[in-house]
PDB file of C-alpha atoms in Angstrom:
ATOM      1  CA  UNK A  21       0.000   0.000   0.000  1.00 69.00           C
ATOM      2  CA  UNK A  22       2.841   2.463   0.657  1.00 76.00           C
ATOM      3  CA  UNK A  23       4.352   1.695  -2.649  1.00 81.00           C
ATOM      4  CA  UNK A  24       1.115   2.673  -4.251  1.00 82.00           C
ATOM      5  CA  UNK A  25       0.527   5.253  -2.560  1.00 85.00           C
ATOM      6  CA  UNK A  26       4.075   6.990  -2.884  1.00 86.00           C
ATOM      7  CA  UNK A  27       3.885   6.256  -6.757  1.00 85.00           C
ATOM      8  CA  UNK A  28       0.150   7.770  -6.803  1.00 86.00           C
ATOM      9  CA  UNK A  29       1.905  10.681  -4.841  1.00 87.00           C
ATOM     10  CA  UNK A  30       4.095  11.127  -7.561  1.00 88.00           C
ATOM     11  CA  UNK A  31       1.840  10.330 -10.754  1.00 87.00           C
ATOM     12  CA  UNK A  32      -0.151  13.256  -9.096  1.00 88.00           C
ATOM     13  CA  UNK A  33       3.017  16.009  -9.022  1.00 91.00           C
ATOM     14  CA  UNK A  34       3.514  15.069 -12.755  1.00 90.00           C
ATOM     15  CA  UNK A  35      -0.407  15.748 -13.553  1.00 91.00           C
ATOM     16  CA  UNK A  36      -0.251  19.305 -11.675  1.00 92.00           C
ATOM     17  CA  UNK A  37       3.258  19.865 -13.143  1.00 92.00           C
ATOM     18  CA  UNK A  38       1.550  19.125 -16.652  1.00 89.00           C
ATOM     19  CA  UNK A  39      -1.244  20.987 -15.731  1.00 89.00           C
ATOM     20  CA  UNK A  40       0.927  24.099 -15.099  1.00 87.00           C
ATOM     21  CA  UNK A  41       2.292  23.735 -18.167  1.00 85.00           C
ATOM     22  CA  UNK A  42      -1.022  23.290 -20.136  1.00 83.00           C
ATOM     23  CA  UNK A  43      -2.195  26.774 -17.937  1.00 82.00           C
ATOM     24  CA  UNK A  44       0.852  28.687 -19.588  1.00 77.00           C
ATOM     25  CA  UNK A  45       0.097  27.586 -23.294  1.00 73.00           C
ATOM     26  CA  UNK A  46      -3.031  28.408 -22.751  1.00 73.00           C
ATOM     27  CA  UNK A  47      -2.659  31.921 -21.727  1.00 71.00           C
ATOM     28  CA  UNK A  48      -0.084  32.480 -25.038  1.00 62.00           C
ATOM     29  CA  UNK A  49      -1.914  33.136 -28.144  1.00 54.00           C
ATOM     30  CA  UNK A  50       0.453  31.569 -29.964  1.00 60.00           C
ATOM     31  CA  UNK A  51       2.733  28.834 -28.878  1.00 58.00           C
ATOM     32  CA  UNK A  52       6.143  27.928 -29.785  1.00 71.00           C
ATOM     33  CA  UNK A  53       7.753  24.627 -31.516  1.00 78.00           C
ATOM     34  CA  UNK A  54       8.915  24.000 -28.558  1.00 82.00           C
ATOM     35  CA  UNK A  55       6.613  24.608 -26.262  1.00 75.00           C
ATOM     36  CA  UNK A  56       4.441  21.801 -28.462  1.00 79.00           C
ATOM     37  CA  UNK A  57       6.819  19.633 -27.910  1.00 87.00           C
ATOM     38  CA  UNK A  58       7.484  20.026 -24.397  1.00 88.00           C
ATOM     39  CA  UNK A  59       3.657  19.374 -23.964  1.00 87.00           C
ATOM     40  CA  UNK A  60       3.419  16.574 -26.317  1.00 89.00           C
ATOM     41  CA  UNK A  61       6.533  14.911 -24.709  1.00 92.00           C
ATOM     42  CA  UNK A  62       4.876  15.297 -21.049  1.00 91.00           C
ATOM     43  CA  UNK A  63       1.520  14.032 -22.286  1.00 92.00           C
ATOM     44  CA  UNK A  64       3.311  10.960 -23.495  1.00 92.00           C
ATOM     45  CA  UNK A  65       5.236  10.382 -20.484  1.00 91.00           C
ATOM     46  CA  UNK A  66       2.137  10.886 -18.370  1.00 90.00           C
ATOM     47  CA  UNK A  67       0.462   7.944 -20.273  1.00 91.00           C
ATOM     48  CA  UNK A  68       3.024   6.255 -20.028  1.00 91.00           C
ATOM     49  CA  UNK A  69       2.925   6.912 -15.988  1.00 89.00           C
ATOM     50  CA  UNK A  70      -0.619   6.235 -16.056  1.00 90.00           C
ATOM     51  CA  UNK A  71       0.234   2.533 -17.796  1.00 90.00           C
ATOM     52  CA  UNK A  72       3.209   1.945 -15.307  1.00 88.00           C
ATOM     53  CA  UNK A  73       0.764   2.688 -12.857  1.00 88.00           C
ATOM     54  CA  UNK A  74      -2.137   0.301 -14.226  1.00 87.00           C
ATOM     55  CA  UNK A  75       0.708  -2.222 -14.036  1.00 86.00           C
ATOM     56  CA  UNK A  76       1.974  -1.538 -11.011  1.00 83.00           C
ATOM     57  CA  UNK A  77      -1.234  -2.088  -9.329  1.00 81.00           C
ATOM     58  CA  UNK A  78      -2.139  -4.983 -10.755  1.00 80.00           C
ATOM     59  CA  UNK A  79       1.161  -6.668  -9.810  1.00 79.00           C
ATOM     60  CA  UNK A  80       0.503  -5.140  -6.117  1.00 76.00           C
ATOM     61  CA  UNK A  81      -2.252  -7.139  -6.163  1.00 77.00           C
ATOM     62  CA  UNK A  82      -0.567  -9.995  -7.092  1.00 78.00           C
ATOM     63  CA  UNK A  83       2.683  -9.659  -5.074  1.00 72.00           C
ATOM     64  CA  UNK A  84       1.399  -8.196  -1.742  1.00 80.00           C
ATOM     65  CA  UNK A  85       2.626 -11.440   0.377  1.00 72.00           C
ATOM     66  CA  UNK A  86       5.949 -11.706  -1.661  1.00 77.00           C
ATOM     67  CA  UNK A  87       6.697  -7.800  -1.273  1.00 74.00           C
ATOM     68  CA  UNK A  88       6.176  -8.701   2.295  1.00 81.00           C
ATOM     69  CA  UNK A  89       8.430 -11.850   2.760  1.00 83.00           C
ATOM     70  CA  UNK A  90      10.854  -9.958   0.459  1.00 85.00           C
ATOM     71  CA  UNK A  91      11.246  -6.840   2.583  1.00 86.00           C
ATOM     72  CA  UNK A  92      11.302  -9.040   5.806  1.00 90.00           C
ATOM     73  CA  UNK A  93      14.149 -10.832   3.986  1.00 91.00           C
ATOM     74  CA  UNK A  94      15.932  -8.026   3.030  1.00 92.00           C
ATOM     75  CA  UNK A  95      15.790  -6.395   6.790  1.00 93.00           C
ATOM     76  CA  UNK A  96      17.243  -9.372   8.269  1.00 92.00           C
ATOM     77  CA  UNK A  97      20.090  -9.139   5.971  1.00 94.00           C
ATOM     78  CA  UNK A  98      20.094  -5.456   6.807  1.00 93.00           C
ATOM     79  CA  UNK A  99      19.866  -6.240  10.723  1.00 93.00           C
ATOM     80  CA  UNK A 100      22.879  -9.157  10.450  1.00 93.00           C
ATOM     81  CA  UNK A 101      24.892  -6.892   8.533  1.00 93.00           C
ATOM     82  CA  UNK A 102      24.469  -4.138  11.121  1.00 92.00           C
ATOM     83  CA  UNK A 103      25.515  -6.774  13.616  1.00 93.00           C
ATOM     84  CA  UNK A 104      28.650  -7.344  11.298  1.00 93.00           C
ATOM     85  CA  UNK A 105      29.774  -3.654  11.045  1.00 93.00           C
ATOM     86  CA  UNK A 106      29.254  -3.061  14.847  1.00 93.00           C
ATOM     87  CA  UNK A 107      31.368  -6.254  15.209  1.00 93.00           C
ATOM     88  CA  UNK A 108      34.936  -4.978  13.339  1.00 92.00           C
ATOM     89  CA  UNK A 109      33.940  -1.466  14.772  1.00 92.00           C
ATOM     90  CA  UNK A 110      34.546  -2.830  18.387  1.00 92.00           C
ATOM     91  CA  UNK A 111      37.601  -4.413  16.588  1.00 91.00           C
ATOM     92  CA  UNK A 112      38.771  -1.443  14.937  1.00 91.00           C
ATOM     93  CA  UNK A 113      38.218   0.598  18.398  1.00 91.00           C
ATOM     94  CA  UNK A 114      39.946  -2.209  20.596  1.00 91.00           C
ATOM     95  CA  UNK A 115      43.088  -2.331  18.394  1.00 91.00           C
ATOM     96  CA  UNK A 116      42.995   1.047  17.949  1.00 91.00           C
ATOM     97  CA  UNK A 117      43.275   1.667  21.889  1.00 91.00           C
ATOM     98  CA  UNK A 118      46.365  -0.886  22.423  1.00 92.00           C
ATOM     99  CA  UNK A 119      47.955   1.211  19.649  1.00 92.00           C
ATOM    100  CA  UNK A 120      47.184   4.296  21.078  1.00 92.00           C
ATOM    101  CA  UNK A 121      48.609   2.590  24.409  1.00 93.00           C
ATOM    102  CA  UNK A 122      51.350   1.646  22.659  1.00 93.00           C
ATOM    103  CA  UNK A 123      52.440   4.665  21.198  1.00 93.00           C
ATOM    104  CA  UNK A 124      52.146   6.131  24.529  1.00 94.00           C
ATOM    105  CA  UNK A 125      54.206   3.842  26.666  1.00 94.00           C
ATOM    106  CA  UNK A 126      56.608   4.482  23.718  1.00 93.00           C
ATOM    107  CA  UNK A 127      57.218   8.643  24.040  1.00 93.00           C
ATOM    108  CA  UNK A 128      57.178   7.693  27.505  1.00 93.00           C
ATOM    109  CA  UNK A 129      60.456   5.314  27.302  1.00 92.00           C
ATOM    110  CA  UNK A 130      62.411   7.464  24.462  1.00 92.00           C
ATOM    111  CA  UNK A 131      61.381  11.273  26.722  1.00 93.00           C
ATOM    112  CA  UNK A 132      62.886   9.315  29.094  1.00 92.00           C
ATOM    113  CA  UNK A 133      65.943   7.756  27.330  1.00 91.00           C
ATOM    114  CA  UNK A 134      65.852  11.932  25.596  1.00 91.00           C
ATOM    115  CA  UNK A 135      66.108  12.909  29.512  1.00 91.00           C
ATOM    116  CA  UNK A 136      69.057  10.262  29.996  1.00 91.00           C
ATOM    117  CA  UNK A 137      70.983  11.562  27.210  1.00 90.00           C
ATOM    118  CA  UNK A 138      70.811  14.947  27.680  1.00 90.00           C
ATOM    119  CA  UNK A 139      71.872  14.504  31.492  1.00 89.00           C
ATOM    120  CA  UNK A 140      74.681  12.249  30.432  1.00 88.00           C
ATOM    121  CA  UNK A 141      75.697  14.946  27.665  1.00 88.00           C
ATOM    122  CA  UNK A 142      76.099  17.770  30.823  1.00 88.00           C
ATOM    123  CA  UNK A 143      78.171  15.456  32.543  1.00 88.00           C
ATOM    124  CA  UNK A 144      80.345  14.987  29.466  1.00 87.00           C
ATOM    125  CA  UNK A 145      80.441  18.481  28.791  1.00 87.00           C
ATOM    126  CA  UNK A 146      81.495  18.917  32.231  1.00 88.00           C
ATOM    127  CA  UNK A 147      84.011  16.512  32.528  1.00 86.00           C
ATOM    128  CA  UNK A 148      85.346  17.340  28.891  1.00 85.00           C
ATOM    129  CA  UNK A 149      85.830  21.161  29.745  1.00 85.00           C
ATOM    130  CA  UNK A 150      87.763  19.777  33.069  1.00 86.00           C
ATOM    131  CA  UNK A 151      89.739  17.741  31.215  1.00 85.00           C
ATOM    132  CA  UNK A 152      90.690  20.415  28.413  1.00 85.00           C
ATOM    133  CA  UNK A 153      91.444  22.885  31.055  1.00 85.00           C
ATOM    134  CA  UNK A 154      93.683  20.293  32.803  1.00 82.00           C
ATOM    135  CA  UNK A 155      95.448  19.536  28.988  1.00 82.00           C
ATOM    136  CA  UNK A 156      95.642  23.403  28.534  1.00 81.00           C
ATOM    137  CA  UNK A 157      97.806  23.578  31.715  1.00 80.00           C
ATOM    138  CA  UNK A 158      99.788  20.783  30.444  1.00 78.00           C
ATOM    139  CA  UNK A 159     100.342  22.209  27.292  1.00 74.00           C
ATOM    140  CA  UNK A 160     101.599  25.709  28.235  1.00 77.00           C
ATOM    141  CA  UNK A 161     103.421  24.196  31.373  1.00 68.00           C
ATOM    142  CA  UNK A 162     105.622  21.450  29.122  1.00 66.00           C
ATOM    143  CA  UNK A 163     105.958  24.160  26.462  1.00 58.00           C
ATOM    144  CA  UNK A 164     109.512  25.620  26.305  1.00 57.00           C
ATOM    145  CA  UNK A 165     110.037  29.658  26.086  1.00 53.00           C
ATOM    146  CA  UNK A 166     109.161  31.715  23.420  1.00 51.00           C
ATOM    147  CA  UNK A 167     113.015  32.254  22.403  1.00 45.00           C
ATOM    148  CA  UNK A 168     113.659  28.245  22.617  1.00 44.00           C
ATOM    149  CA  UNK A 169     110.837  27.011  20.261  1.00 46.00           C
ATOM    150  CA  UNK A 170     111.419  26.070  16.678  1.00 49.00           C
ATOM    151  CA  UNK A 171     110.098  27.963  14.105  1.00 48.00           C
ATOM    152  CA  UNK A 172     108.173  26.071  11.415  1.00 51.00           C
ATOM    153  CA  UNK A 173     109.802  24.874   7.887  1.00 50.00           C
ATOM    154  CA  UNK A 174     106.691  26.772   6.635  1.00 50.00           C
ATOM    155  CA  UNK A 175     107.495  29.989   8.109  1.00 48.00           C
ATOM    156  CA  UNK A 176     110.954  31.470   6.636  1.00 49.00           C
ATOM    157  CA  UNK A 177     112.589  34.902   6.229  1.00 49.00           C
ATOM    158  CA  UNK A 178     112.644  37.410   8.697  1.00 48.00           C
ATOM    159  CA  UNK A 179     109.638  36.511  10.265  1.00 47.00           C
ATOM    160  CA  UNK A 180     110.293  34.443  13.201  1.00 46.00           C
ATOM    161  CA  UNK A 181     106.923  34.605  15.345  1.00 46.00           C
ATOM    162  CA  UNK A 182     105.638  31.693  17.038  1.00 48.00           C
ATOM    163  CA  UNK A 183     102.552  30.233  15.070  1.00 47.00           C
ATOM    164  CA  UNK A 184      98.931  31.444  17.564  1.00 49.00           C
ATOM    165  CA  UNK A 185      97.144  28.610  18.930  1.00 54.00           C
ATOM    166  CA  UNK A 186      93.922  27.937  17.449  1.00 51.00           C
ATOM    167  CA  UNK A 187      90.735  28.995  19.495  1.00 57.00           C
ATOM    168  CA  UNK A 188      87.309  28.964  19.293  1.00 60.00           C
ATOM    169  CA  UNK A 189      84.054  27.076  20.777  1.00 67.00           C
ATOM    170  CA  UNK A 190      85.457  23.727  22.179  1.00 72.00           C
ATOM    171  CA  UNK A 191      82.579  23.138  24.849  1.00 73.00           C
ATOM    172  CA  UNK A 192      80.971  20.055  24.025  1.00 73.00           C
ATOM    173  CA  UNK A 193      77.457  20.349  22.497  1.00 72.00           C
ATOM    174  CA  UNK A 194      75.601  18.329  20.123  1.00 72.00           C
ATOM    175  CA  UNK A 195      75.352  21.882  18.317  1.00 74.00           C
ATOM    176  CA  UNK A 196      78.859  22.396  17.969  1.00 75.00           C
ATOM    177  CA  UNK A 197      80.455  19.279  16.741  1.00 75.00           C
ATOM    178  CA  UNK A 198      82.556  21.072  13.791  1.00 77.00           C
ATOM    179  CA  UNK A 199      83.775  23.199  15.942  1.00 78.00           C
ATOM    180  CA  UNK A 200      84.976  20.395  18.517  1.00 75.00           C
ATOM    181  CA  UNK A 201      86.424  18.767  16.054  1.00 79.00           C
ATOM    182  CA  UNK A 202      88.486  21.262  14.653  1.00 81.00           C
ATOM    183  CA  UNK A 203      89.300  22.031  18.336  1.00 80.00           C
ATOM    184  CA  UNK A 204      91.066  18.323  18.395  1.00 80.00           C
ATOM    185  CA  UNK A 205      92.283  18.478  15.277  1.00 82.00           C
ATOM    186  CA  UNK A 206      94.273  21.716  16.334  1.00 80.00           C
ATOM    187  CA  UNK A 207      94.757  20.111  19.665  1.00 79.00           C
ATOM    188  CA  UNK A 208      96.505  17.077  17.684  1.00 81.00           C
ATOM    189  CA  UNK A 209      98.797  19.228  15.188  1.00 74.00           C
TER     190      UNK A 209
END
């Protein structure tokens, strides 16, 4: 009954629609081609309606108690597919939540491993700048005077300064590394 009713709904749209349309012809004296044709085409698609309709009917008739164990089919399959999707959605959530855990107890350990680092980087810095300090003192107490070192093959002529000792940032920093290493390297030379 509510298919009948829906198509009746909409067989009667189509007559007022083609009523409008008659209404407007109507009121010109004289139509256009087109116009013709637009009302000739809707006057054949409203028979046309009117015959789906006579058929449509008649197979209601016909077909009421299959519509019905049709439908009542089709919402089972409906309901157990419902039943399906709410199934891997629990799924979906559940994994989703151990990942999310996961991930979690992950930042936690590298932050923490981040946290190690960095403290063990002070302490190296620390000890490092100690331990250049100490091999500064070293350095200049084991070097001889000014007026007993050797003057470089590379330096000749009447130049006879002592080559400056290199400088520059030799902290150590994860920011700095070319400059630590040129630090050694000068250190080494």
């Amino acid at each position: 009954a509510g298919a009948y009713l829906l198509f009746q709904d909409q067989l009667d749209q189509q007559l007022r629609a083609s009523q409008r349309r008659e209404a407007a012809l109507s009121k010109k004296t004289r139509p256009s081609a087109e116009l013709t044709k637009a009302f000739e085409d809707e006057q054949a698609r409203r028979a046309a309606a009117e015959k789906k309709l006579t058929a449509s009917v008649a197979e209601y008739g016909e077909s009421t108690s299959h519509s019905y164990a049709l439908l009542e089919s089709l919402l089972g399959e409906q309901l157990a597919e419902g039943r399906r999707m709410q199934a891997a959605l629990a799924e979906t959530t559940r994994a989703s939540a151990e990942t999310r855990k996961a991930l979690a107890e992950e930042q936690a350990r590298r932050a923490e491993a981040e946290r190690k680092l960095a403290l063990a980087l002070s302490e190296h810095a620390k000890s490092s700048a100690e331990q250049q300090k100490q091999l500064a003192r070293l350095h200049i107490a084991e070097a001889p005077p000014r007026s007993v070192r050797e003057i470089p093959a590379s330096h000749s002529g009447g130049s006879r300064r002592a080559r400056p000792l290199k400088t520059g940032n030799c902290t150590l920093d994860t920011k700095n590394v070319g400059s630590l290493k040129d630090c050694l390297n000068a250190f080494n030379q």
